[in-house]
mmCIF file of C-alpha atoms in Angstrom:
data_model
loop_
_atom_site.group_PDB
_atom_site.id
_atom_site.type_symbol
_atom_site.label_atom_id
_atom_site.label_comp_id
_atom_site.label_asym_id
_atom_site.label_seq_id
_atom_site.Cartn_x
_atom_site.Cartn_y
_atom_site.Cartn_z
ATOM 1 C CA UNK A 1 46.122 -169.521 62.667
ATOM 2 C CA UNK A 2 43.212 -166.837 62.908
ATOM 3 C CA UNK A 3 40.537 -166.888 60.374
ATOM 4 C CA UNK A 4 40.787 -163.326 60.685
ATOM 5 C CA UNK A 5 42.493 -160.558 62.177
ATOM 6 C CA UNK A 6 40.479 -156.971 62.259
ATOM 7 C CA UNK A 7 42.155 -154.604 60.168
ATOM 8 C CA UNK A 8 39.893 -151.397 59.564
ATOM 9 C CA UNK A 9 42.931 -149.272 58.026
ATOM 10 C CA UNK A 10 41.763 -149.717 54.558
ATOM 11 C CA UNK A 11 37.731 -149.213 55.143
ATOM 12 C CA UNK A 12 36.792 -146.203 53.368
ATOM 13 C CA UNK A 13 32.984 -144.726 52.901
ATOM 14 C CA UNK A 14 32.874 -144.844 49.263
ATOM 15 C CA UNK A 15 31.167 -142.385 47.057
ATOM 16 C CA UNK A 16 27.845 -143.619 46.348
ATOM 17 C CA UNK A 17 26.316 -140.490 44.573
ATOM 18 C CA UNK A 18 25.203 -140.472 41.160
ATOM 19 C CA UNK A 19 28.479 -139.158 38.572
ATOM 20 C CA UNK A 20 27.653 -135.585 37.364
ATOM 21 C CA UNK A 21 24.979 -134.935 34.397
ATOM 22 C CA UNK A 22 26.959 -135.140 31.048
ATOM 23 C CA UNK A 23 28.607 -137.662 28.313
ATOM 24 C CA UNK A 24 31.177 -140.101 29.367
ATOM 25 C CA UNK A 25 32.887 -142.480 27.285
ATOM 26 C CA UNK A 26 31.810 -146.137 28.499
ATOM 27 C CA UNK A 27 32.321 -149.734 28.183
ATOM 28 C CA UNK A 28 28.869 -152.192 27.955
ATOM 29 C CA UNK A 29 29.955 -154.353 30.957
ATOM 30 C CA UNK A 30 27.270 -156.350 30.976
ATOM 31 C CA UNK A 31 23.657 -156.698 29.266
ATOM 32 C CA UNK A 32 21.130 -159.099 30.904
ATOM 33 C CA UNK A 33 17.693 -160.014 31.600
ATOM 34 C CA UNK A 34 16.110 -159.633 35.205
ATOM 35 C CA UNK A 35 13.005 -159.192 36.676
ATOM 36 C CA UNK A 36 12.012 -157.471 39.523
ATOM 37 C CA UNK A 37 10.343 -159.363 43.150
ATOM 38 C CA UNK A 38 6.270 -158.549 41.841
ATOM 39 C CA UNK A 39 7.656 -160.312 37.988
ATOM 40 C CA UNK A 40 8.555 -157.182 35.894
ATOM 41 C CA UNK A 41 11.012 -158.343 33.290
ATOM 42 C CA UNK A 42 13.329 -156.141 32.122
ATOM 43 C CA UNK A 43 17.007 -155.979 29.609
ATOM 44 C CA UNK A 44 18.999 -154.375 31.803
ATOM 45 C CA UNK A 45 22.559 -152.839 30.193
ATOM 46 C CA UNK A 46 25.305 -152.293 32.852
ATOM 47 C CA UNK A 47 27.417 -149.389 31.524
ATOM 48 C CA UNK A 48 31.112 -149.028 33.003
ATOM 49 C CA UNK A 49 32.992 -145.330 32.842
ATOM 50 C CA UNK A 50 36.215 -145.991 31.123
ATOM 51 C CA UNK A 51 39.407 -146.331 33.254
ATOM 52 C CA UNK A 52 41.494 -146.004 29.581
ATOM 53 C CA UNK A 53 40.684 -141.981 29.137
ATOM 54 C CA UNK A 54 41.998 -140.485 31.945
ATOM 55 C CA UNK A 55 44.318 -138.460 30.425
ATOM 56 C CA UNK A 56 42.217 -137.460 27.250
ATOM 57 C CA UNK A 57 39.101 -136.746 29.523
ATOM 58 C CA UNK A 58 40.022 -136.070 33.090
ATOM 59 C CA UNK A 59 37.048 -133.794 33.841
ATOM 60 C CA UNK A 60 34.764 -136.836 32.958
ATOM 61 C CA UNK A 61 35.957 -140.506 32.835
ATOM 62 C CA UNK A 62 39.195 -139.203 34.887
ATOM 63 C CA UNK A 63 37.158 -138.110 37.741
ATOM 64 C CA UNK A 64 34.890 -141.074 37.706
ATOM 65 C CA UNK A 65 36.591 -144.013 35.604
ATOM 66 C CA UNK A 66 35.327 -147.590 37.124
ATOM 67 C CA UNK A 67 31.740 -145.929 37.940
ATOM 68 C CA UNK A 68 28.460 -148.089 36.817
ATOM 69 C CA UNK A 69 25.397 -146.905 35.363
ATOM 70 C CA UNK A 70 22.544 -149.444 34.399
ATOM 71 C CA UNK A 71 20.212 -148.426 31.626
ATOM 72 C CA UNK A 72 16.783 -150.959 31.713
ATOM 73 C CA UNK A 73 14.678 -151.420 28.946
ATOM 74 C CA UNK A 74 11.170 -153.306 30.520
ATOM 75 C CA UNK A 75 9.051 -155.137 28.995
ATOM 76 C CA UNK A 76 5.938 -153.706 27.545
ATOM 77 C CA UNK A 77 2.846 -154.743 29.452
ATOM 78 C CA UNK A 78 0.172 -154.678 26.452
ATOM 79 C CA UNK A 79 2.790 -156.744 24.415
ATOM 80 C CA UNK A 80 5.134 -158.820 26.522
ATOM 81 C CA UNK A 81 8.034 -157.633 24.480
ATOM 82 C CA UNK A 82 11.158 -155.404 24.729
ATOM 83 C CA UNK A 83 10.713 -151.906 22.805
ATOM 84 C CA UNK A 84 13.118 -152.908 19.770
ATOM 85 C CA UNK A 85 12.733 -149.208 18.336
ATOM 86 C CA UNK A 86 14.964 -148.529 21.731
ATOM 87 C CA UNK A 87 17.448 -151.739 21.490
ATOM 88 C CA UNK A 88 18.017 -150.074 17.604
ATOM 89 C CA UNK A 89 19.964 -147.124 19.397
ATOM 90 C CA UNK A 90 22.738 -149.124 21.660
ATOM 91 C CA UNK A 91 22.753 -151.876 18.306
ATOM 92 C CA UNK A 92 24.076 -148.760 16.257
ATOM 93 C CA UNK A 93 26.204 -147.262 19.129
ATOM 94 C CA UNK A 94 28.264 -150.527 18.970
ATOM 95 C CA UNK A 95 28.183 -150.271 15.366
ATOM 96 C CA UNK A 96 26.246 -153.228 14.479
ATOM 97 C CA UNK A 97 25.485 -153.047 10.617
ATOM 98 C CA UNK A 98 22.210 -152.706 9.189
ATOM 99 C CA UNK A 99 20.020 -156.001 8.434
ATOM 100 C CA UNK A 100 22.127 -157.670 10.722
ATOM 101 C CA UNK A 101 19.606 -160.455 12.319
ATOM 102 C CA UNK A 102 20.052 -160.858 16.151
ATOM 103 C CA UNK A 103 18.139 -163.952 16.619
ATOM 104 C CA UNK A 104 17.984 -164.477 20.760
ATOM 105 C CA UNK A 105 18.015 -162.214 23.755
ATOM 106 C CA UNK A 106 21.535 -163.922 24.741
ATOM 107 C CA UNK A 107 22.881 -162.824 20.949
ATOM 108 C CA UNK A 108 21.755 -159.307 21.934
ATOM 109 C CA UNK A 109 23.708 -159.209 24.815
ATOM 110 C CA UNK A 110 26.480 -160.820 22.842
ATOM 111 C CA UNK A 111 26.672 -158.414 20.644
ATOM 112 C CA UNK A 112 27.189 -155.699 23.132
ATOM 113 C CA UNK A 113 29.594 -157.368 25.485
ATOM 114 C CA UNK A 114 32.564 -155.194 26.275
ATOM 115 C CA UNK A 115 31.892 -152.513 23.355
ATOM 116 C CA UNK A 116 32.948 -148.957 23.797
ATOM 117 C CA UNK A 117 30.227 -146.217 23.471
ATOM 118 C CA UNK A 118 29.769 -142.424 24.068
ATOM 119 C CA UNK A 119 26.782 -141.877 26.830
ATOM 120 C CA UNK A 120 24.944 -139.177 27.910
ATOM 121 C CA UNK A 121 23.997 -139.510 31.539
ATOM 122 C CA UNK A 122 21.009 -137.471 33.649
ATOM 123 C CA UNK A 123 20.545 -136.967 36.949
ATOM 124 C CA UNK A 124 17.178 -137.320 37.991
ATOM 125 C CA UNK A 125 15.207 -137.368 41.107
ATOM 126 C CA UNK A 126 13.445 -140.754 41.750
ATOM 127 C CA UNK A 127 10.356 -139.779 43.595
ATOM 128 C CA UNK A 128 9.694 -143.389 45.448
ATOM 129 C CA UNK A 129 12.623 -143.801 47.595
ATOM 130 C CA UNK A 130 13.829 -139.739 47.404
ATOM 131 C CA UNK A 131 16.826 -140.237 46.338
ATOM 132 C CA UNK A 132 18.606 -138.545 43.266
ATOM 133 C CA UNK A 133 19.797 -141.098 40.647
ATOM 134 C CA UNK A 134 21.776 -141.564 37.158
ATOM 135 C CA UNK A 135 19.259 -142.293 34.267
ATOM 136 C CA UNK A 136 20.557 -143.661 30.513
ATOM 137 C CA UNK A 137 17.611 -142.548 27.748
ATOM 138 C CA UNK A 138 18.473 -145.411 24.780
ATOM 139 C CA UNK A 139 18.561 -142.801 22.086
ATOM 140 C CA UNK A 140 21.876 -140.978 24.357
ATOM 141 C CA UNK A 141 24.247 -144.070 23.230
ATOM 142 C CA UNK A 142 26.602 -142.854 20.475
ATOM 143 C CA UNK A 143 29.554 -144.381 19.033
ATOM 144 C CA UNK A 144 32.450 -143.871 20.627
ATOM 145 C CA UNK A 145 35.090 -141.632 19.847
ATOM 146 C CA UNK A 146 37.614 -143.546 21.241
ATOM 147 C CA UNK A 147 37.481 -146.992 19.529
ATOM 148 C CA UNK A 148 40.414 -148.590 20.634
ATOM 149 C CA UNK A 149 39.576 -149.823 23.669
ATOM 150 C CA UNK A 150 42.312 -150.253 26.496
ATOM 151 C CA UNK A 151 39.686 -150.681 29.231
ATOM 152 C CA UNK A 152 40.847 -152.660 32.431
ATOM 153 C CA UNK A 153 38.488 -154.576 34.041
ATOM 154 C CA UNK A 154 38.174 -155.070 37.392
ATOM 155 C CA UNK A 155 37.360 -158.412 39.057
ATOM 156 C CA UNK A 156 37.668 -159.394 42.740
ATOM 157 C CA UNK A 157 40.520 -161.953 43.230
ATOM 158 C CA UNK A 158 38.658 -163.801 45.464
ATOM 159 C CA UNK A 159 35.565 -164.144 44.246
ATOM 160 C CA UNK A 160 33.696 -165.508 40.812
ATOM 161 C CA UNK A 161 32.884 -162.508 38.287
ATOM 162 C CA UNK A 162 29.431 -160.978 38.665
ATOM 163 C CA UNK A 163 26.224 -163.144 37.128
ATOM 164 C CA UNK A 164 25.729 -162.371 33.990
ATOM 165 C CA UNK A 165 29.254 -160.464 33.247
ATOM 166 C CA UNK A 166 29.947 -162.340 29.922
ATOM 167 C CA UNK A 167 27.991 -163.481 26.872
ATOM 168 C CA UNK A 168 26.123 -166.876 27.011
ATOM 169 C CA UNK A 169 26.733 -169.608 25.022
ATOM 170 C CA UNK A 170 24.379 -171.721 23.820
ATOM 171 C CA UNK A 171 26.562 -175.443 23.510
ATOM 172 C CA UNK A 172 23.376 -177.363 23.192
ATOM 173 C CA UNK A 173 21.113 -179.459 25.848
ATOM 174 C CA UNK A 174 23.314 -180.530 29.023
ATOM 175 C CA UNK A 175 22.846 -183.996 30.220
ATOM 176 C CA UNK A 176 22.322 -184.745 33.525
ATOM 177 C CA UNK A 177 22.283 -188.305 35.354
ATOM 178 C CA UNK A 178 19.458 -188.618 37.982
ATOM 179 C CA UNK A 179 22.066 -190.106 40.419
ATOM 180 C CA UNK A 180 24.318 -186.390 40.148
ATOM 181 C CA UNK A 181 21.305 -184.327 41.669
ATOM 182 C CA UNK A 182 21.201 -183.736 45.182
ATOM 183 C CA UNK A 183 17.062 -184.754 45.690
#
């Protein structure tokens, strides 16, 4: 049996251009922290157009359900920390109530995990690699108006879900014998 036969009838160039300026009613897919090759840290916040709106939207999230837009939020480099005055917009936009204490990073991202909100997304030019791009300003995450969420995911059959995709969990210090390591 062939590990593979060649079947090119189902490649298709897909649309890689940034969705249309305007508000589109998302899903937080995923919230994160990176950092970039030279060390810039970053929260990055994966937004998902809704696939559950077709029919109530189809000039927005009909046209362009399943689409991803990533809003960042760097580090500051004078402090070392995140801009919380930002954070306090998508916190409110997932309807998070006041004085609630997020104590970690990982509870942040928690909190937002799979939550329906109402974003307004730019189109900007991005000078460095001239290319046009969708850009996510904090303070354009609203509540949603749609809170019942009927939002299907997609995940590859085949292959693990993306890093990062759900909330950690923090089940305490993992114990490893020196005999289980491969060095």
């Amino acid at each position: 049996m062939a590990f593979l036969t060649t079947d090119y009838s189902k490649n298709t160039s897909g649309d890689y251009s940034p969705i249309p300026q305007g508000e589109y009613e998302m899903v937080i897919a995923a919230a994160h922290e990176d950092a970039t090759k030279s060390g810039a840290e970053y929260l990055d916040i994966q937004f998902t157009v809704r696939n559950d709106l077709d029919a109530a939207l189809p000039e927005t999230n009909g046209k362009y359900h399943n689409r991803h837009v990533w809003m960042p939020n760097w580090k500051r480099k004078a402090t070392g920390l995140y801009d919380m005055n930002q954070l306090q917009y998508v916190l409110e936009a997932v309807g998070v109530p006041e004085g609630t204490p997020i104590d970690t990073i990982q509870d942040f991202c928690s909190v937002l995990y799979h939550k329906p909100v109402k974003v307004y997304v730019k189109v900007q030019h991005d000078e460095y690699d001239d290319t046009d791009k969708n850009t996510v300003a904090p303070w354009s995450v609203k509540p949603t108006d749609y809170p019942k969420l009927a939002h299907t995911f997609k995940e590859a059959k085949d292959k693990p879900a993306a890093k990062h995709s759900a909330p950690a969990v923090n089940q305490g210090p993992t114990n490893i014998n020196d005999d289980d390591l491969p060095f």
